[in-house]
């Protein structure tokens, strides 16, 4: 597959056309932004950590029946995906009160939200992604009633699957943002699921393991991303990888972090 023209450049990812039907390439860049683009940096390797974790989650979710746009990794920061017609919604699932709902509503940070709270924002940078409700979503014709029901159902399924997976690594899934698109009549999970789009806390210490480290200068962002990516995917930390024999590294690493040249081509 050959990479074609740039279709879209977002704050941290670029999307390219390809010469393969209905297939795009998502490049995870090393750029990181926060506060509506008010804080910006470029951090070496950041793109590959997010790409690896996203691929790992997409593969895991597909295995558990969730339809996603993911096809395969091309190298450590580029992913081949199905072309979707994106739905202009940001679906946020919250298990624990943190971030904007603590700022905007009388929740104490760390309060368990059971059942989880779904918040849906309008994906529109110019309007600063305002929060929607069902009536607004339908009035704006962003989704049909059936699609909206399906989007909420899939979002809660994803929450259960990821919460359980992360819990095994001692990580609490506080909240996350996902986006969906249409492929014909099928709704698929698109975009990414990474440290940039989730809030993850160490279960014991409650230490932030996500973009809050960057937002609020809580420590070394890349050291955190490296550590959490390894904790999630089971891969060896980058510095440790360099010291090991290549053969041993490949054997121990999970499939999604390996470039496609070393994988068997997927038929999906
Ligand atoms: O800022 P807020 O608390 O509303 O964010 C909730 C979750 O959604 C966080 O995990 C955050 O990283 C994610 N998010 C995102 N992109 C946005 C807004 C929120 O990834 N535009």
Short mmCIF file of N, CA, C and O and ligand atoms in Angstrom, two decimals, residues 11 90-94 98-101 103 121 125 129 175-177 179 195-200 210-212 215, ligand 1:
data_model
loop_
_atom_site.label_atom_id
_atom_site.label_comp_id
_atom_site.label_asym_id
_atom_site.label_seq_id
_atom_site.Cartn_x
_atom_site.Cartn_y
_atom_site.Cartn_z
N UNK A 11 -4.61 17.96 15.42
CA UNK A 11 -3.61 18.49 16.36
C UNK A 11 -2.46 17.51 16.59
O UNK A 11 -1.34 17.93 16.83
N UNK A 90 -18.14 13.60 19.99
CA UNK A 90 -17.10 13.09 20.88
C UNK A 90 -17.83 12.44 22.05
O UNK A 90 -18.50 13.13 22.82
N UNK A 91 -17.72 11.13 22.15
CA UNK A 91 -18.44 10.41 23.20
C UNK A 91 -17.48 10.18 24.36
O UNK A 91 -16.44 9.54 24.19
N UNK A 92 -17.84 10.72 25.50
CA UNK A 92 -16.97 10.58 26.68
C UNK A 92 -17.68 9.69 27.70
O UNK A 92 -18.84 9.93 28.05
N UNK A 93 -16.99 8.65 28.12
CA UNK A 93 -17.55 7.75 29.14
C UNK A 93 -16.75 7.97 30.42
O UNK A 93 -15.51 7.96 30.40
N UNK A 94 -17.48 8.19 31.51
CA UNK A 94 -16.81 8.51 32.79
C UNK A 94 -17.18 7.48 33.86
O UNK A 94 -18.37 7.27 34.11
N UNK A 98 -13.64 13.35 37.29
CA UNK A 98 -12.33 14.04 37.12
C UNK A 98 -12.47 14.99 35.95
O UNK A 98 -13.41 14.88 35.15
N UNK A 99 -11.56 15.93 35.86
CA UNK A 99 -11.53 16.83 34.71
C UNK A 99 -12.71 17.78 34.66
O UNK A 99 -13.11 18.33 35.69
N UNK A 100 -13.30 17.93 33.46
CA UNK A 100 -14.28 19.00 33.27
C UNK A 100 -15.56 18.80 34.09
O UNK A 100 -16.19 19.79 34.46
N UNK A 101 -15.95 17.55 34.40
CA UNK A 101 -17.20 17.45 35.18
C UNK A 101 -16.99 17.87 36.64
O UNK A 101 -17.93 18.25 37.31
N UNK A 103 -14.93 20.38 37.31
CA UNK A 103 -14.91 21.85 37.20
C UNK A 103 -16.32 22.43 37.02
O UNK A 103 -16.64 23.47 37.54
N UNK A 121 -20.17 15.41 23.29
CA UNK A 121 -19.86 16.77 22.84
C UNK A 121 -19.95 16.87 21.32
O UNK A 121 -19.77 15.87 20.61
N UNK A 125 -14.10 22.37 16.76
CA UNK A 125 -13.06 23.19 17.41
C UNK A 125 -13.45 24.66 17.51
O UNK A 125 -13.22 25.30 18.53
N UNK A 129 -16.13 22.54 21.08
CA UNK A 129 -16.75 21.24 21.38
C UNK A 129 -17.83 21.32 22.47
O UNK A 129 -17.70 20.69 23.53
N UNK A 175 -11.82 7.85 32.71
CA UNK A 175 -12.72 8.28 31.62
C UNK A 175 -11.98 8.17 30.30
O UNK A 175 -10.76 7.97 30.26
N UNK A 176 -12.72 8.27 29.21
CA UNK A 176 -12.10 8.26 27.89
C UNK A 176 -13.05 8.86 26.87
O UNK A 176 -14.26 8.92 27.09
N UNK A 177 -12.45 9.30 25.76
CA UNK A 177 -13.23 9.90 24.67
C UNK A 177 -13.05 9.03 23.42
O UNK A 177 -11.92 8.64 23.10
N UNK A 179 -14.62 8.28 19.19
CA UNK A 179 -15.37 8.83 18.06
C UNK A 179 -15.78 7.68 17.15
O UNK A 179 -15.10 6.66 17.07
N UNK A 195 -3.27 7.33 25.43
CA UNK A 195 -3.04 8.13 26.65
C UNK A 195 -3.50 9.59 26.45
O UNK A 195 -3.74 10.30 27.41
N UNK A 196 -3.62 10.00 25.17
CA UNK A 196 -4.09 11.37 24.90
C UNK A 196 -5.60 11.50 25.10
O UNK A 196 -6.11 12.59 25.30
N UNK A 197 -6.31 10.38 24.97
CA UNK A 197 -7.77 10.47 24.95
C UNK A 197 -8.42 9.75 26.14
O UNK A 197 -9.64 9.58 26.18
N UNK A 198 -7.57 9.30 27.08
CA UNK A 198 -8.12 8.61 28.25
C UNK A 198 -7.56 9.25 29.51
O UNK A 198 -6.49 9.86 29.48
N UNK A 199 -8.27 9.04 30.61
CA UNK A 199 -7.69 9.38 31.91
C UNK A 199 -7.47 8.05 32.62
O UNK A 199 -8.41 7.28 32.81
N UNK A 200 -6.19 7.78 32.97
CA UNK A 200 -5.82 6.51 33.59
C UNK A 200 -5.11 6.81 34.91
O UNK A 200 -4.20 7.64 34.94
N UNK A 210 -1.46 9.52 32.06
CA UNK A 210 -2.08 9.97 30.80
C UNK A 210 -1.71 11.42 30.53
O UNK A 210 -0.83 11.97 31.17
N UNK A 211 -2.47 12.04 29.62
CA UNK A 211 -2.13 13.41 29.20
C UNK A 211 -2.24 14.45 30.32
O UNK A 211 -1.71 15.55 30.20
N UNK A 212 -2.90 14.11 31.43
CA UNK A 212 -2.93 15.05 32.57
C UNK A 212 -1.51 15.35 33.05
O UNK A 212 -1.26 16.43 33.60
N UNK A 215 -0.78 18.12 30.73
CA UNK A 215 -1.65 19.28 30.98
C UNK A 215 -1.21 20.04 32.23
O UNK A 215 -1.14 21.26 32.23
O1 LIG B 1 -11.62 17.39 29.78
P1 LIG B 1 -12.60 16.33 30.12
O2 LIG B 1 -12.61 15.96 31.56
O3 LIG B 1 -13.99 16.64 29.61
O4 LIG B 1 -12.11 15.03 29.31
C1 LIG B 1 -12.71 13.76 29.50
C2 LIG B 1 -11.89 12.72 28.78
O5 LIG B 1 -12.00 12.87 27.37
C3 LIG B 1 -10.41 12.79 29.09
O6 LIG B 1 -9.90 11.47 29.13
C4 LIG B 1 -9.82 13.56 27.92
O7 LIG B 1 -8.48 13.22 27.68
C5 LIG B 1 -10.74 13.12 26.79
N1 LIG B 1 -10.94 14.17 25.77
C6 LIG B 1 -10.32 14.05 24.54
N2 LIG B 1 -10.51 15.01 23.57
C7 LIG B 1 -11.31 16.05 23.79
C8 LIG B 1 -11.97 16.19 25.04
C9 LIG B 1 -11.75 15.22 26.02
O8 LIG B 1 -9.60 13.09 24.29
N3 LIG B 1 -11.49 16.96 22.84
#
